[in-house]
mmCIF file of C-alpha atoms in Angstrom:
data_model
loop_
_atom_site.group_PDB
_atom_site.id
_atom_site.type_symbol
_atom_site.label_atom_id
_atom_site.label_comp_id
_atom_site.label_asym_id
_atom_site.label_seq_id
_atom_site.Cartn_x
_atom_site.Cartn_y
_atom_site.Cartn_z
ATOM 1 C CA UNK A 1185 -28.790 51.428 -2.289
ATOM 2 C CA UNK A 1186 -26.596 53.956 -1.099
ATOM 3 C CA UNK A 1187 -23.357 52.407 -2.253
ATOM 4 C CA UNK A 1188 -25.072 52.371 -5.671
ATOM 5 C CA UNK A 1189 -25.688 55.838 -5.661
ATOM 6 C CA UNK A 1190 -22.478 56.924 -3.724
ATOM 7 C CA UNK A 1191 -20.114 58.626 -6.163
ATOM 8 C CA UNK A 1192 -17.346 56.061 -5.985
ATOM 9 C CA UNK A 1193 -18.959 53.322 -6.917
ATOM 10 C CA UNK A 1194 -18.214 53.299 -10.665
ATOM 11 C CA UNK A 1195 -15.100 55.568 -10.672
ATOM 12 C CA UNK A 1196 -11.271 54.357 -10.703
ATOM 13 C CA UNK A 1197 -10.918 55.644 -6.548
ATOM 14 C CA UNK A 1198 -12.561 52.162 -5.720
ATOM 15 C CA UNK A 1199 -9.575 49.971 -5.952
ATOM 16 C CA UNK A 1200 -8.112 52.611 -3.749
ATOM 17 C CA UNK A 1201 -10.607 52.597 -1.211
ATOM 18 C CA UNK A 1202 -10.219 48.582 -1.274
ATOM 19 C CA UNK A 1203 -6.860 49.008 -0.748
ATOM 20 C CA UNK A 1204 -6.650 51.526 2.140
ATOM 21 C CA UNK A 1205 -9.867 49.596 4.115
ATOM 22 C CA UNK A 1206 -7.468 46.383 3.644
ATOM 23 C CA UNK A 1207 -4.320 48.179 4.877
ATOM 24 C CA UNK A 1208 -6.597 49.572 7.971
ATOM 25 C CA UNK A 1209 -7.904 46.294 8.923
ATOM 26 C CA UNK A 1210 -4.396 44.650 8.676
ATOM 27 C CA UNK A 1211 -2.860 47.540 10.528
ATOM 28 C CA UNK A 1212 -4.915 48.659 13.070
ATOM 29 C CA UNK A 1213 -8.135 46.082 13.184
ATOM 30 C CA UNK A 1214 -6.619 43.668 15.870
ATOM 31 C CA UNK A 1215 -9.827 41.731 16.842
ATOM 32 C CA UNK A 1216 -9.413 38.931 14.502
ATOM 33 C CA UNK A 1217 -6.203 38.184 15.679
ATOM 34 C CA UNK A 1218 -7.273 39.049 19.541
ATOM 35 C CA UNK A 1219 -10.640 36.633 18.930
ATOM 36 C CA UNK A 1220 -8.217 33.938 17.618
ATOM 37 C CA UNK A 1221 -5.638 33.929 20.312
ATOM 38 C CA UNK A 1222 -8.550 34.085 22.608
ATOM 39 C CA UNK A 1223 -9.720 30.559 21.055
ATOM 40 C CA UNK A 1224 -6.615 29.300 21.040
ATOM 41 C CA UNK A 1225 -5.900 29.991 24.650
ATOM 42 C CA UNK A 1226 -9.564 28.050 25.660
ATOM 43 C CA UNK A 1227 -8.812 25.797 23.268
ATOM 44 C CA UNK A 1228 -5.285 24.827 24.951
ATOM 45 C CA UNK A 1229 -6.276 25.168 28.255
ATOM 46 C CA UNK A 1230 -9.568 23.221 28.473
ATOM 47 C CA UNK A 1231 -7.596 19.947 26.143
ATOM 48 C CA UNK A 1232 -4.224 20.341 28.713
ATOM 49 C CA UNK A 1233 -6.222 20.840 32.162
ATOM 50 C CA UNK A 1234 -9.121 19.202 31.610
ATOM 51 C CA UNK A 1235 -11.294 18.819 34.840
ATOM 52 C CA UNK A 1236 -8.040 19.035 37.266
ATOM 53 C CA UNK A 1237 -8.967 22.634 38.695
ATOM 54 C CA UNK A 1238 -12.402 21.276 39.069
ATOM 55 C CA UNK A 1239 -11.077 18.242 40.687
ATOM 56 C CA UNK A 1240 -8.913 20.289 42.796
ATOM 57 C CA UNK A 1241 -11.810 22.885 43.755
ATOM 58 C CA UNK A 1242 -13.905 20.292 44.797
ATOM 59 C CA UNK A 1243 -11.049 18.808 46.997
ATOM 60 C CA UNK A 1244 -10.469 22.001 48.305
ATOM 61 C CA UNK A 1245 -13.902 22.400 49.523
ATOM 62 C CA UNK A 1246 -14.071 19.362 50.891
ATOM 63 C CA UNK A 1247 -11.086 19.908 53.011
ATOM 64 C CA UNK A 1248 -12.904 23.099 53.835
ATOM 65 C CA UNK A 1249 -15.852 21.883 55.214
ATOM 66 C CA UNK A 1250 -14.134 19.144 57.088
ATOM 67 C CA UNK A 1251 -11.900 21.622 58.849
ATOM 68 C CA UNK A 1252 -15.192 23.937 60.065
ATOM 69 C CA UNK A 1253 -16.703 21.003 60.572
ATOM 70 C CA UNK A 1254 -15.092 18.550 62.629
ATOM 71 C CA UNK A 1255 -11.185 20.152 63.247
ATOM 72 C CA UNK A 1256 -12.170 23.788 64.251
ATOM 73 C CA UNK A 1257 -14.934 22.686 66.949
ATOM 74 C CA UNK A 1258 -11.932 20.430 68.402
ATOM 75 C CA UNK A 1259 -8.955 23.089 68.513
ATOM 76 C CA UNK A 1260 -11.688 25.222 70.002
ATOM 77 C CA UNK A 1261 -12.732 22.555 72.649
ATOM 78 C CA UNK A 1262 -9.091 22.088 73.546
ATOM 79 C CA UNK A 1263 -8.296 25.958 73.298
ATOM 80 C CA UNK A 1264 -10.968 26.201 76.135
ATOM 81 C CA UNK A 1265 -10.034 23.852 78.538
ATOM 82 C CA UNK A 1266 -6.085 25.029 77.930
ATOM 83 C CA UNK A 1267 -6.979 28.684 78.141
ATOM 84 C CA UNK A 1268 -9.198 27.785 81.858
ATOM 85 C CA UNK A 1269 -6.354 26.328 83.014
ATOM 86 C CA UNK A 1270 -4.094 28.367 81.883
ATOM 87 C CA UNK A 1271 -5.889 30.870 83.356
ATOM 88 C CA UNK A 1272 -6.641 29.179 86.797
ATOM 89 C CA UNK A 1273 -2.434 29.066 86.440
ATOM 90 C CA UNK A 1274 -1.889 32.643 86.286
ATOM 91 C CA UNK A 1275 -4.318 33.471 89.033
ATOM 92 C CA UNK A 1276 -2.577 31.370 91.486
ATOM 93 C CA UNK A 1277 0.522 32.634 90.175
ATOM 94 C CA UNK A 1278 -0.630 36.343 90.461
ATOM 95 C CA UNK A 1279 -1.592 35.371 94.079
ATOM 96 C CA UNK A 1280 1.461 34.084 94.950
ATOM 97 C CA UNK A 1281 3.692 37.054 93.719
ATOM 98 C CA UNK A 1282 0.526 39.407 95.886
ATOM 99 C CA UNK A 1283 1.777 37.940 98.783
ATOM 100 C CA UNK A 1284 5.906 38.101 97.902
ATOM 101 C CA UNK A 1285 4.662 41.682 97.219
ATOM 102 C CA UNK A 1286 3.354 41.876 100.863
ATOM 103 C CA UNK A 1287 5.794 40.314 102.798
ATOM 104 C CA UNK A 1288 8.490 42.216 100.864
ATOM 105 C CA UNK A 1289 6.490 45.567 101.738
ATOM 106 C CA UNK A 1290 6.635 44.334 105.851
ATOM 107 C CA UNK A 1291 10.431 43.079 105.781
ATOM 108 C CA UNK A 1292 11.063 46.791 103.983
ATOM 109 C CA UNK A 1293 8.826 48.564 106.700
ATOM 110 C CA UNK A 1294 10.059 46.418 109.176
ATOM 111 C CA UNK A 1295 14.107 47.516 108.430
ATOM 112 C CA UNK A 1296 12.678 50.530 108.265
ATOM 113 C CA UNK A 1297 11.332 50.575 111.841
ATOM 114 C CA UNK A 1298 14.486 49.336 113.200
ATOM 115 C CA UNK A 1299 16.100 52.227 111.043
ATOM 116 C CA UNK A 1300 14.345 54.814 112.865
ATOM 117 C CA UNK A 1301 14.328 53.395 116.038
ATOM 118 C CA UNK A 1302 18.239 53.415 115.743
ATOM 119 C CA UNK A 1303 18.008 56.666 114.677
ATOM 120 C CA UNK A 1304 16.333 57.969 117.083
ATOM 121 C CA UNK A 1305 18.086 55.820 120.035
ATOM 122 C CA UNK A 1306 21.526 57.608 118.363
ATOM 123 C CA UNK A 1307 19.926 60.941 118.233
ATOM 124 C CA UNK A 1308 18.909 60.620 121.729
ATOM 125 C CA UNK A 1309 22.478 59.420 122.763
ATOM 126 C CA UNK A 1310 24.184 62.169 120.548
ATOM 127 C CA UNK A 1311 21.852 64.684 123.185
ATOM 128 C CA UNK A 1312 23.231 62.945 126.328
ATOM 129 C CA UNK A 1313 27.171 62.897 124.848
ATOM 130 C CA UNK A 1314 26.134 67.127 124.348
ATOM 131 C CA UNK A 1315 24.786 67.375 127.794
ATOM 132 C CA UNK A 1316 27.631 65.457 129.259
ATOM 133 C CA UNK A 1317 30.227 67.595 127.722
ATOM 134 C CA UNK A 1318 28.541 70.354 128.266
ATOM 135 C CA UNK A 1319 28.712 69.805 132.535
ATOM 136 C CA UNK A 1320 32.409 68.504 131.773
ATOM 137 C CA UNK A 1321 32.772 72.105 130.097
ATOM 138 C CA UNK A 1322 30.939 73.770 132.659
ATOM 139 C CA UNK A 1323 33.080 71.447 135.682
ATOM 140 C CA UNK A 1324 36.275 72.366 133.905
ATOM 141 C CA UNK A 1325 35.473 76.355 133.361
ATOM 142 C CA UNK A 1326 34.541 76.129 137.076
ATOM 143 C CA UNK A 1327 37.897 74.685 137.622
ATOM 144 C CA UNK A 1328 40.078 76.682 135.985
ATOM 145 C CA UNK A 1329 37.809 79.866 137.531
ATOM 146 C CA UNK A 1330 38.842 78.546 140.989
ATOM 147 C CA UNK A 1331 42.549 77.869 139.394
ATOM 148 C CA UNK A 1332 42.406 81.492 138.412
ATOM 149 C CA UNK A 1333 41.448 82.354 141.628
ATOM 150 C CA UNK A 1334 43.939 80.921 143.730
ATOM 151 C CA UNK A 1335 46.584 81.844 141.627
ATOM 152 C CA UNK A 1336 45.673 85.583 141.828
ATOM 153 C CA UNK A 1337 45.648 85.098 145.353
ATOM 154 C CA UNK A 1338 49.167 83.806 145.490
ATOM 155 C CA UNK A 1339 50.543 86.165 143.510
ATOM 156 C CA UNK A 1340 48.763 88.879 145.473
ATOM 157 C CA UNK A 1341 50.068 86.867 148.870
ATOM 158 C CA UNK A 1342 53.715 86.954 146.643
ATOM 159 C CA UNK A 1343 53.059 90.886 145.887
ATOM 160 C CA UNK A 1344 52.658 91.161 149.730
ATOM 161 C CA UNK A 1345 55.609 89.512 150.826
ATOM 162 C CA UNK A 1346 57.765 91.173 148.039
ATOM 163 C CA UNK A 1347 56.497 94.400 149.300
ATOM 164 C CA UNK A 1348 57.933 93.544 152.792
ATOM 165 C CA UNK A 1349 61.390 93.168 151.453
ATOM 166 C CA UNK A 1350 61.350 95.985 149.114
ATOM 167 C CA UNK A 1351 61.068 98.753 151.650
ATOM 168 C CA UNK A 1352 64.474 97.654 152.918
#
């Protein structure tokens, strides 16, 4: 009713209104030609592929549930008995190196025993080399004291006997 009574309806503007809704629906209506690809695509891809993704879906799952089912229990059964002894392995291992640690740690404090004792045994000689030299220093200043002495006395004996001359 309204398009009755709507002003254009009889007047010479109504070609022109045909005209521009055309032009818009050409121009800038794309969902006919969007809906039509659209078809086309489903079209082309359910007559090319058929059932093959279905096919390979299902063969996917299959291999799927065969691997959780039966391959996964079995790599985790053999993980398990390679990771215990794998593990018994290392402990023994880690044992072994405890006691290279050890005897390493003696033979070290051992040389360094002998170290110190040969320190000490050449600390205690360097003492008794000092002491010594210090009596040889003490039996050589006693010597020359006495040397001192008995040469004072011969040159005072001299002094005496050149005094008997001089009072000529």
């Amino acid at each position: 009713d309204r398009r009755r009574d709507s002003p254009a309806a009889g007047s010479p503007i109504q070609p022109i209104i045909k005209d521009v809704g055309e032009v818009y629906s050409r121009l800038l209506d794309h969902r006919p030609v969007i809906q039509g690809e659209i078809r086309y695509f489903v079209k082309e891809f359910e007559e090319k592929r058929g059932l093959r993704e279905l096919r390979v879906l299902e063969n996917l799952k299959h291999t799927i549930f065969e691997t959780n089912e039966r391959v996964l229990p079995k790599c985790e059964q053999a993980m398990q008995d390679n990771l215990s002894e794998t593990f018994k392995k290392l402990q023994a291992a880690n044992a072994m190196i405890h006691r290279l640690q050890e005897r390493e740690y003696e033979a070290r404090k051992l040389q360094a025993d002998k170290v110190t004792a040969r320190e000490e045994k050449c600390i205690a000689h360097w003492e008794e080399f000092m002491k010594e030299q210090q009596n040889k220093r003490a039996e050589v200043d006693e010597e020359h004291r006495k040397a001192m002495e008995r040469l004072k006395e011969q040159y005072s004996d001299m002094e005496k006997e050149l005094a008997k001359y001089v009072s000529f």
